[in-house]
Coordinates of C-alpha atoms in Angstrom, one line a residue:
Chain A
M4 CA -1.6 36.5 51.9
K5 CA -0.6 40.1 52.6
N6 CA -0.5 42.2 49.4
Q7 CA -2.2 39.4 47.5
V8 CA -5.6 39.4 45.8
Y9 CA -7.9 36.4 45.6
L10 CA -8.3 36.2 41.8
Y11 CA -9.1 32.6 41.1
P12 CA -12.2 31.2 42.8
I13 CA -12.3 27.4 43.2
W14 CA -14.5 26.8 40.2
V15 CA -12.1 28.7 37.9
R16 CA -9.1 26.7 39.3
L17 CA -10.9 23.4 38.9
W18 CA -12.1 24.2 35.4
H19 CA -8.7 25.5 34.4
L20 CA -7.0 22.3 35.7
L21 CA -9.4 20.1 33.9
N22 CA -9.2 22.2 30.7
A23 CA -5.4 22.0 30.8
L24 CA -5.3 18.2 31.3
L25 CA -7.9 17.7 28.5
F26 CA -6.0 20.0 26.2
L27 CA -2.7 18.2 26.7
T28 CA -4.5 14.8 26.2
L29 CA -6.1 16.0 23.0
I30 CA -2.9 17.4 21.7
V31 CA -0.9 14.2 22.3
T32 CA -3.6 11.9 21.0
G33 CA -4.3 14.2 18.1
L34 CA -0.7 14.2 17.1
S35 CA -0.6 10.5 17.4
L36 CA -3.5 10.1 15.1
Q37 CA -2.3 12.6 12.6
Y38 CA 1.1 11.0 12.4
S39 CA 0.0 7.4 12.8
S40 CA 2.3 4.8 11.3
N41 CA 2.7 1.1 10.9
D42 CA 6.3 1.3 12.0
Y43 CA 6.0 3.5 15.0
S44 CA 3.1 4.8 17.0
L45 CA 3.0 7.2 19.9
I46 CA -0.3 5.7 21.1
R47 CA -2.1 2.7 19.5
F48 CA -4.5 4.1 16.8
D49 CA -7.7 2.7 18.3
W50 CA -6.7 3.7 21.8
A51 CA -5.8 7.2 20.6
I52 CA -9.2 7.5 18.8
S53 CA -11.1 6.4 22.0
I54 CA -9.1 8.7 24.3
H55 CA -9.4 11.6 21.9
D56 CA -13.1 11.1 21.6
I57 CA -13.6 10.9 25.4
A58 CA -11.4 13.9 26.1
G59 CA -13.1 15.8 23.3
I60 CA -16.6 15.2 24.8
A61 CA -15.3 16.2 28.3
L62 CA -13.8 19.3 26.8
C63 CA -17.1 20.2 25.2
V64 CA -18.9 19.8 28.6
A65 CA -16.2 21.8 30.4
Y66 CA -16.5 24.5 27.7
I67 CA -20.2 24.8 28.1
F68 CA -19.7 25.0 31.9
Y69 CA -17.2 27.8 31.3
L70 CA -19.5 29.7 29.0
F71 CA -22.4 29.6 31.5
S72 CA -20.1 30.4 34.5
N73 CA -18.7 33.4 32.7
R74 CA -22.2 34.5 31.8
F75 CA -23.6 34.3 35.3
T76 CA -20.5 35.3 37.5
S77 CA -18.3 38.3 37.6
N78 CA -15.5 36.3 35.9
G79 CA -16.9 37.1 32.5
T80 CA -16.2 40.8 33.0
Y81 CA -12.5 40.2 32.8
Y82 CA -12.9 39.2 29.1
Q83 CA -14.7 42.4 28.2
F84 CA -12.7 45.0 26.3
H85 CA -13.0 48.2 24.3
L86 CA -11.6 48.3 20.9
T87 CA -10.7 51.9 21.2
G88 CA -7.0 52.1 22.1
M89 CA -6.7 48.3 22.2
L90 CA -3.9 48.1 19.7
V91 CA -1.9 50.7 21.6
R92 CA -2.4 48.8 24.9
V93 CA -1.4 45.5 23.3
L94 CA 1.7 47.0 21.7
K95 CA 2.7 48.5 25.0
Q96 CA 2.4 45.1 26.7
L97 CA 4.3 43.5 23.8
R98 CA 7.1 46.1 24.2
Y99 CA 7.3 45.3 27.9
Y100 CA 7.7 41.6 27.2
S101 CA 10.3 42.1 24.5
I102 CA 12.3 45.0 25.9
G103 CA 11.0 46.4 29.3
I104 CA 11.2 43.1 31.1
F105 CA 15.0 42.9 30.5
K106 CA 15.4 46.5 31.9
N107 CA 13.5 45.6 35.1
E108 CA 10.8 48.0 34.1
D109 CA 7.5 47.8 35.9
A110 CA 4.7 45.9 34.1
P111 CA 2.5 48.5 32.3
Y112 CA -0.7 46.8 33.3
P113 CA -0.1 45.2 36.8
I114 CA -2.7 42.6 37.8
S115 CA -5.3 43.7 40.3
I116 CA -8.7 42.7 41.5
D117 CA -10.2 44.8 38.7
R118 CA -7.7 43.7 36.0
K119 CA -7.0 40.0 36.0
F120 CA -5.5 40.0 32.5
N121 CA -3.1 42.4 30.8
P122 CA -4.3 43.6 27.4
L123 CA -2.2 41.0 25.5
Q124 CA -3.6 38.2 27.7
K125 CA -7.1 39.5 27.4
I126 CA -7.1 39.6 23.6
S127 CA -5.4 36.2 23.3
Y128 CA -7.8 34.6 25.8
V129 CA -10.8 36.1 24.0
I130 CA -9.5 34.8 20.7
V131 CA -8.7 31.4 22.1
M132 CA -11.9 30.9 24.2
Y133 CA -14.4 32.6 22.0
V134 CA -13.1 32.0 18.5
F135 CA -10.8 29.0 18.4
M136 CA -12.6 26.9 21.0
P137 CA -16.0 27.1 19.3
I138 CA -14.4 26.2 16.0
I139 CA -12.6 23.1 17.5
V140 CA -15.7 22.1 19.5
I141 CA -18.0 22.3 16.4
T142 CA -15.6 20.6 14.0
G143 CA -14.7 18.0 16.6
T144 CA -18.4 17.2 17.1
A145 CA -18.9 17.1 13.4
L146 CA -16.1 14.6 13.0
F147 CA -17.6 12.5 15.8
F148 CA -20.7 12.1 13.6
P149 CA -19.1 12.0 10.1
E150 CA -22.3 10.8 8.6
I151 CA -23.9 14.2 9.0
L152 CA -21.2 15.9 7.0
P153 CA -21.8 16.6 3.3
T154 CA -19.9 14.2 1.0
D155 CA -19.2 17.1 -1.4
L156 CA -18.5 20.6 -0.3
F157 CA -17.1 22.9 -3.0
G158 CA -15.9 19.8 -4.9
I159 CA -14.1 18.5 -1.8
S160 CA -15.2 15.9 0.8
G161 CA -16.9 17.5 3.8
I162 CA -14.9 15.5 6.2
H163 CA -11.7 16.6 4.5
I164 CA -12.5 20.3 4.9
V165 CA -13.8 20.0 8.5
D166 CA -10.8 17.8 9.5
L167 CA -8.4 20.4 8.0
I168 CA -10.1 23.2 10.0
H169 CA -10.0 21.0 13.1
I170 CA -6.3 20.2 12.7
V171 CA -5.3 23.8 11.9
T172 CA -7.2 25.2 14.8
G173 CA -5.8 22.4 17.1
F174 CA -2.3 23.5 15.9
A175 CA -3.0 27.1 16.7
L176 CA -4.2 26.1 20.2
S177 CA -1.1 24.0 20.7
I178 CA 1.0 27.1 19.9
F179 CA -1.1 29.0 22.4
M180 CA -0.6 26.3 25.0
A181 CA 3.2 26.4 24.6
V182 CA 3.3 30.2 24.9
H183 CA 0.8 30.3 27.7
I184 CA 2.8 27.8 29.8
Y185 CA 6.0 29.8 29.2
F186 CA 4.4 33.2 30.0
C187 CA 3.1 31.7 33.3
T188 CA 6.8 31.6 34.4
I189 CA 6.9 35.4 34.1
G190 CA 5.8 36.2 37.6
K191 CA 7.5 37.2 40.9
T192 CA 9.2 33.9 40.7
A193 CA 9.1 31.3 37.9
L194 CA 6.5 29.2 39.9
A195 CA 4.5 32.0 41.4
N196 CA 1.7 32.0 38.8
F197 CA 1.4 28.2 38.9
K198 CA 1.0 28.4 42.7
S199 CA -1.7 31.1 42.2
M200 CA -3.7 28.7 40.1
I201 CA -3.5 26.2 42.9
N202 CA -4.3 28.4 45.9
G203 CA -6.3 31.1 44.1
W204 CA -4.2 34.0 45.5
H205 CA -2.2 36.3 43.2
Chain B
M2 CA -31.9 -1.5 12.5
K3 CA -30.2 1.6 11.2
K4 CA -27.3 -0.5 9.9
L5 CA -29.6 -3.1 8.2
L6 CA -31.4 -0.2 6.6
F7 CA -28.1 1.1 5.4
I8 CA -27.1 -2.2 3.8
N9 CA -30.5 -2.4 2.1
L10 CA -30.0 1.1 0.8
I11 CA -26.6 0.1 -0.7
V12 CA -28.3 -2.8 -2.5
L13 CA -31.0 -0.5 -3.8
F14 CA -28.5 2.2 -4.8
S15 CA -26.4 -0.3 -6.8
T16 CA -29.5 -1.5 -8.6
F17 CA -30.3 2.1 -9.5
L18 CA -26.7 2.7 -10.7
I19 CA -26.9 -0.3 -13.0
A20 CA -30.3 0.6 -14.2
Q21 CA -29.1 4.1 -15.1
E22 CA -26.7 3.0 -17.7
I23 CA -28.5 0.0 -18.7
T24 CA -27.8 -0.4 -22.4
D25 CA -24.6 -0.6 -24.3
E26 CA -25.5 -0.1 -27.9
S27 CA -22.0 -0.7 -29.3
V28 CA -22.2 -4.5 -28.7
E29 CA -24.2 -6.7 -31.1
H30 CA -26.7 -8.9 -29.4
S31 CA -27.8 -12.3 -30.7
P32 CA -31.4 -12.2 -31.9
E33 CA -31.6 -15.9 -30.9
N34 CA -31.6 -14.9 -27.2
S35 CA -35.0 -13.3 -27.6
K36 CA -36.5 -16.8 -27.9
C37 CA -35.0 -17.6 -24.4
F38 CA -36.0 -14.3 -22.9
Y39 CA -39.6 -14.9 -24.1
C40 CA -39.9 -17.3 -21.2
H41 CA -36.9 -16.6 -19.0
G42 CA -37.5 -12.9 -19.0
N43 CA -41.0 -13.2 -17.6
P44 CA -42.6 -14.5 -14.4
T45 CA -44.8 -17.0 -16.4
Y46 CA -44.3 -19.2 -19.4
S47 CA -46.7 -21.2 -21.6
F48 CA -46.4 -24.4 -23.5
Y49 CA -48.5 -27.1 -25.1
N50 CA -49.1 -29.9 -22.6
E51 CA -49.4 -33.0 -24.7
I52 CA -50.8 -35.0 -21.9
L53 CA -53.6 -32.5 -21.2
E54 CA -53.8 -31.7 -24.9
R55 CA -54.0 -28.0 -24.2
N56 CA -51.9 -24.9 -23.7
V57 CA -50.9 -24.3 -20.0
T58 CA -49.3 -21.4 -18.3
N59 CA -46.9 -22.0 -15.4
R60 CA -44.9 -19.8 -13.1
M61 CA -41.3 -19.4 -13.9
N62 CA -38.8 -20.3 -11.2
P63 CA -37.7 -16.8 -10.0
Y64 CA -34.0 -18.0 -9.9
L65 CA -34.3 -18.8 -13.6
I66 CA -35.6 -15.4 -14.6
I67 CA -33.0 -13.4 -16.4
D68 CA -33.3 -9.6 -16.7
S69 CA -32.5 -9.0 -20.3
A70 CA -31.6 -5.3 -19.6
L71 CA -29.0 -6.4 -17.1
Y72 CA -27.9 -9.2 -19.4
Y73 CA -27.2 -6.9 -22.3
Y74 CA -25.2 -4.6 -20.0
Q75 CA -22.8 -7.1 -18.7
N76 CA -19.4 -8.3 -19.9
H77 CA -20.6 -11.1 -22.1
S78 CA -23.6 -9.4 -23.6
S79 CA -22.7 -10.4 -27.1
F80 CA -23.0 -14.1 -26.1
E81 CA -25.8 -16.3 -27.3
C82 CA -27.3 -18.2 -24.4
I83 CA -26.2 -21.5 -25.9
D84 CA -22.6 -20.4 -26.0
C85 CA -22.6 -21.5 -22.3
H86 CA -25.8 -23.5 -22.0
S87 CA -26.3 -26.8 -23.8
Y88 CA -27.4 -26.7 -27.4
G89 CA -30.3 -29.0 -26.3
F90 CA -32.0 -26.0 -24.7
K91 CA -32.9 -24.9 -28.2
T92 CA -35.7 -27.5 -28.0
F93 CA -38.7 -26.4 -26.1
P94 CA -40.1 -27.7 -23.7
H95 CA -36.5 -28.5 -22.5
D96 CA -35.4 -32.0 -21.7
N97 CA -35.2 -32.4 -17.9
E98 CA -31.8 -34.2 -18.3
L99 CA -30.2 -31.0 -19.5
Q100 CA -30.4 -29.5 -16.0
M101 CA -27.9 -32.1 -14.8
E102 CA -25.2 -31.0 -17.2
A103 CA -22.1 -29.3 -15.7
M104 CA -21.9 -25.6 -16.4
P105 CA -18.7 -24.2 -18.0
G106 CA -16.5 -22.1 -15.7
C107 CA -14.5 -18.9 -16.5
F108 CA -11.3 -20.9 -17.2
D109 CA -13.0 -23.0 -19.9
C110 CA -12.7 -19.9 -22.1
H111 CA -10.2 -17.7 -20.2
E112 CA -7.4 -20.1 -19.5
G113 CA -4.2 -18.5 -20.7
D114 CA -5.9 -15.1 -21.0
D115 CA -3.3 -13.5 -18.8
E116 CA -2.3 -10.3 -20.6
V117 CA -5.0 -8.0 -19.4
Y118 CA -6.7 -9.8 -16.6
N119 CA -4.0 -12.2 -15.5
F120 CA -6.5 -15.1 -15.0
A121 CA -3.6 -17.5 -14.0
K122 CA -2.9 -15.3 -11.0
I123 CA -6.6 -15.0 -10.3
D124 CA -7.0 -18.8 -10.4
Q125 CA -4.0 -19.3 -8.2
Q126 CA -5.3 -16.8 -5.6
F127 CA -8.8 -18.3 -5.7
Q128 CA -7.4 -21.8 -5.2
E129 CA -5.6 -20.5 -2.1
S130 CA -8.6 -18.6 -0.8
V131 CA -10.8 -19.8 2.0
H132 CA -13.7 -19.9 -0.5
S133 CA -11.9 -22.6 -2.5
T134 CA -10.1 -24.5 0.3
K135 CA -13.2 -24.6 2.5
H136 CA -15.8 -25.3 0.0
S137 CA -13.9 -27.2 -2.7
Q138 CA -15.7 -27.6 -6.1
D139 CA -19.0 -26.3 -4.7
F140 CA -17.6 -22.8 -4.9
T141 CA -17.2 -21.7 -8.5
C142 CA -16.6 -18.3 -10.0
W143 CA -20.3 -17.9 -10.5
M144 CA -20.9 -17.7 -6.8
C145 CA -19.5 -14.2 -6.9
H146 CA -19.6 -13.3 -10.5
N147 CA -23.2 -13.7 -11.7
P148 CA -22.7 -14.8 -15.3
H149 CA -25.9 -13.1 -16.5
T150 CA -25.2 -9.7 -14.9
Y151 CA -21.5 -9.4 -13.9
K152 CA -19.8 -6.3 -15.3
I153 CA -16.2 -5.3 -14.7
N154 CA -16.3 -2.3 -12.4
A155 CA -13.1 -1.4 -10.7
R156 CA -11.2 -1.2 -14.0
N157 CA -13.7 0.9 -15.8
N158 CA -15.7 3.0 -13.4
Q159 CA -14.2 6.4 -12.5
N160 CA -16.6 6.7 -9.5
L161 CA -14.9 4.7 -6.8
L162 CA -17.8 4.9 -4.4
E163 CA -19.9 3.1 -7.0
T164 CA -17.2 0.5 -7.4
I165 CA -17.1 0.0 -3.6
V166 CA -20.9 -0.5 -3.5
Y167 CA -20.8 -2.9 -6.5
D168 CA -18.0 -5.0 -5.1
N169 CA -19.3 -5.2 -1.6
N170 CA -22.7 -6.3 -2.9
I171 CA -20.9 -9.3 -4.4
C172 CA -19.9 -10.3 -0.9
L173 CA -23.2 -9.4 0.5
S174 CA -25.1 -11.5 -2.1
C175 CA -24.0 -14.5 0.1
H176 CA -23.1 -13.1 3.4
A177 CA -26.3 -11.1 3.8
D178 CA -28.5 -13.8 2.1
I179 CA -28.9 -17.0 4.1
N180 CA -30.6 -18.8 1.2
K181 CA -27.6 -18.4 -1.1
Y182 CA -25.1 -18.8 1.7
Q183 CA -26.5 -22.3 2.5
L184 CA -26.0 -23.4 -1.0
I185 CA -22.5 -24.2 0.0
S186 CA -22.5 -24.2 3.8
S187 CA -24.7 -25.7 6.5
D188 CA -23.2 -23.2 9.0
K189 CA -25.2 -20.3 10.3
N190 CA -24.4 -17.2 8.2
P191 CA -22.5 -14.8 10.5
N192 CA -24.1 -11.5 11.2
I193 CA -21.9 -9.0 9.4
I194 CA -23.0 -6.1 11.5
E195 CA -22.4 -7.8 14.8
K196 CA -19.1 -9.3 13.6
H197 CA -17.9 -5.8 12.8
D198 CA -19.1 -4.2 16.0
W199 CA -15.5 -3.4 17.0
L200 CA -15.1 -1.2 13.9
P201 CA -15.5 2.5 14.8
N202 CA -17.8 4.5 12.4
Q203 CA -18.9 1.2 10.9
I204 CA -21.3 2.8 8.4
S205 CA -18.6 5.1 7.1
H206 CA -16.1 2.2 6.8
F207 CA -18.7 0.1 4.9
A208 CA -19.4 2.9 2.5
H209 CA -15.8 3.8 1.8
V210 CA -13.8 0.6 1.6
R211 CA -14.5 -2.8 0.1
C212 CA -14.8 -6.0 2.2
I213 CA -11.8 -7.3 0.3
E214 CA -9.5 -4.5 1.5
C215 CA -9.3 -6.2 4.9
H216 CA -10.2 -9.8 4.0
T217 CA -7.8 -10.6 1.2
D218 CA -4.1 -10.9 0.7
T219 CA -3.3 -8.1 -1.8
S220 CA -1.2 -8.8 -4.9
N221 CA 0.6 -6.5 -7.3
N222 CA -0.3 -8.6 -10.3
I223 CA -4.0 -8.3 -10.3
L224 CA -6.4 -5.4 -9.8
V225 CA -8.8 -7.2 -7.5
A226 CA -7.4 -9.6 -5.0
H227 CA -9.0 -13.0 -4.9
K228 CA -7.2 -14.6 -2.0
V229 CA -10.0 -14.3 0.6
Q230 CA -8.5 -15.2 3.9
T231 CA -9.8 -16.6 7.1
K232 CA -11.2 -14.1 9.6
D233 CA -8.2 -14.4 11.9
K234 CA -6.0 -13.0 9.1
A235 CA -8.3 -10.1 8.4
V236 CA -6.9 -6.6 8.9
R237 CA -7.7 -5.3 12.3
K238 CA -5.0 -2.8 13.0
C239 CA -6.2 0.7 12.2
V240 CA -2.8 1.9 11.1
E241 CA -2.8 -0.6 8.3
C242 CA -5.0 1.9 6.5
H243 CA -4.6 5.0 8.7
S244 CA -1.0 5.7 7.9
Q245 CA 1.1 7.2 5.2
N246 CA 1.9 3.7 3.9
S247 CA -1.8 2.8 3.8
I248 CA -2.6 -0.6 2.4
L249 CA -5.5 1.0 0.5
M250 CA -2.9 2.3 -1.9
S251 CA -2.1 -1.2 -3.0
S252 CA -5.7 -2.3 -3.2
L253 CA -8.6 0.0 -3.5
Y254 CA -6.6 2.9 -4.9
K255 CA -4.0 0.8 -6.8
F256 CA -4.7 2.3 -10.2
Q257 CA -5.4 5.8 -9.0
A258 CA -2.3 5.9 -6.8
I259 CA 0.2 6.4 -9.5
E260 CA 1.0 9.8 -8.0
K261 CA 2.2 9.8 -4.5
R262 CA 1.8 13.4 -3.5
N263 CA 0.8 15.8 -6.2
K264 CA -2.6 17.1 -5.2
Y265 CA -2.0 20.2 -3.2
G266 CA 0.7 18.3 -1.3
F267 CA -1.5 15.6 0.2
F268 CA -0.1 12.1 0.8
N269 CA -2.2 9.5 -0.8
A270 CA -4.0 12.2 -2.7
S271 CA -5.9 9.8 -4.9
T272 CA -8.2 9.0 -2.0
L273 CA -9.3 12.5 -1.5
D274 CA -12.0 12.5 -4.1
D275 CA -13.9 9.8 -2.3
S276 CA -12.8 9.8 1.3
Y277 CA -10.6 11.4 3.9
I278 CA -8.5 9.0 5.9
I279 CA -7.1 10.2 9.2
G280 CA -3.3 9.6 9.3
A281 CA -3.1 8.7 5.6
N282 CA -4.0 12.1 4.0
R283 CA -1.8 14.4 5.9
N284 CA -0.5 17.3 3.9
Y285 CA 3.2 17.6 3.2
Y286 CA 3.3 21.4 3.0
L287 CA 1.1 21.9 6.1
N288 CA 3.4 19.4 8.0
V289 CA 6.5 21.3 7.1
L290 CA 4.9 24.7 7.8
S291 CA 3.5 23.6 11.1
G292 CA 6.9 22.2 12.1
L293 CA 8.6 25.4 11.2
I294 CA 6.1 27.6 13.0
F295 CA 6.2 25.4 16.1
G296 CA 10.0 25.3 16.0
F297 CA 10.2 29.1 15.6
V298 CA 7.9 29.6 18.6
L299 CA 10.0 27.3 20.8
L300 CA 13.1 29.1 19.6
L301 CA 11.7 32.4 20.6
I302 CA 10.6 31.1 24.0
F303 CA 14.1 29.6 24.5
I304 CA 15.8 32.9 23.6
H305 CA 13.4 34.9 25.8
A306 CA 14.0 32.6 28.7
V307 CA 17.8 32.7 28.3
L308 CA 17.8 36.5 28.1
R309 CA 15.6 36.7 31.2
I310 CA 18.0 34.5 33.1
F311 CA 21.2 36.3 32.0
I312 CA 20.1 39.9 31.7
K313 CA 17.9 40.3 34.8

């Protein structure tokens, strides 16, 4: 473990693993529901509904746990950022990923015990966890209790609007998932970051 | 309890809807009917009892009370009572023998009336339905279509949710009323709520689709399918409705579904005014856009990964 820092405590790793599994489950079942058909079906509709519901409830619980843990442990500090100079820092990181990485340049914001995320990671994680996640959790909860939704919202069915928001947010999170998994291969080796999320050491 | 309350609310709501538009002034009503409603529109009636040699007032059988407001709102509001009932009823007090006379059915007048309503097909479907095959002659059109109140709904009402309530109440008039149910069956009336326990979001389904959507064999020739099938043939697969080729398009939304995808690119757009059906209402443009975006992201990832492998 020489030259390595212990960045991911056990609760972060367990939460992250659970979150990842639930995310994948929700994406697959969500796609199956959205593109359900009489002729072909990824997962049987009623099974997909049940699995999606259970995974969604579990994701809500995991998300509440995450919010409380970030509030009461030092992990939350990694998500704090200053707007001043943020754009410059993000662009610098973007330049590294699109040009510098191919010239074997050093990463502009190397990971340390004080900086778990580079600026691009930080801004994307904040948007995902503090903007998209609340939206998908709230809309998902509303769709779980469709009777509470207004039948008419600006001339359109409440379920229709909420479902559209839910699906579009789910799509954005799916894009994040694909990019996130790929970016995890950018480490000392292609599997280094995945190992870090297992043993906690970076 | 919550579900029973919901069904009660549906019944109350439908009564309210009917009461709202209660009079149709364009149809001429027979003044002769007022003589009938004088007794049959009230909870009591009076007559001169020749044996007692005095006027007596009796209670009217509640099943023989006809609401004149609903009568004059229904399809046959221009009818005189004796158009269907025996001429002998003009005499009061009525002869008891008259009660034994057979009542006319729809096809006594509507046989061959196939251009608009296709009664021949309706008759054929009804004869093949479980209502007819299981109950024989006991089950007549009047079991569902109350001759004193029935008004065509699906064809004329723009508000589909009202039509759903109206049509479902026809089924519930027997299947949620043991007294009427046992007119034709000695069986125990199945508990609709319990029988549909498997249905997710039961309340939402009951409010947004008609019973006949799942319990009849749909036909292209008539607006409302009449071939009610046995429970083992009822639709139970979610994707029958929750898919692009939703069966609702050939039943509930048949006449609204002329367009396939013209409302902001939504498949089965005609349903959107009343309900949102997962799997059936996906949007064509969002589908294409999301596919393009996802494909573009995967392409970028692929290019980046290839460059990392070969340039490094």
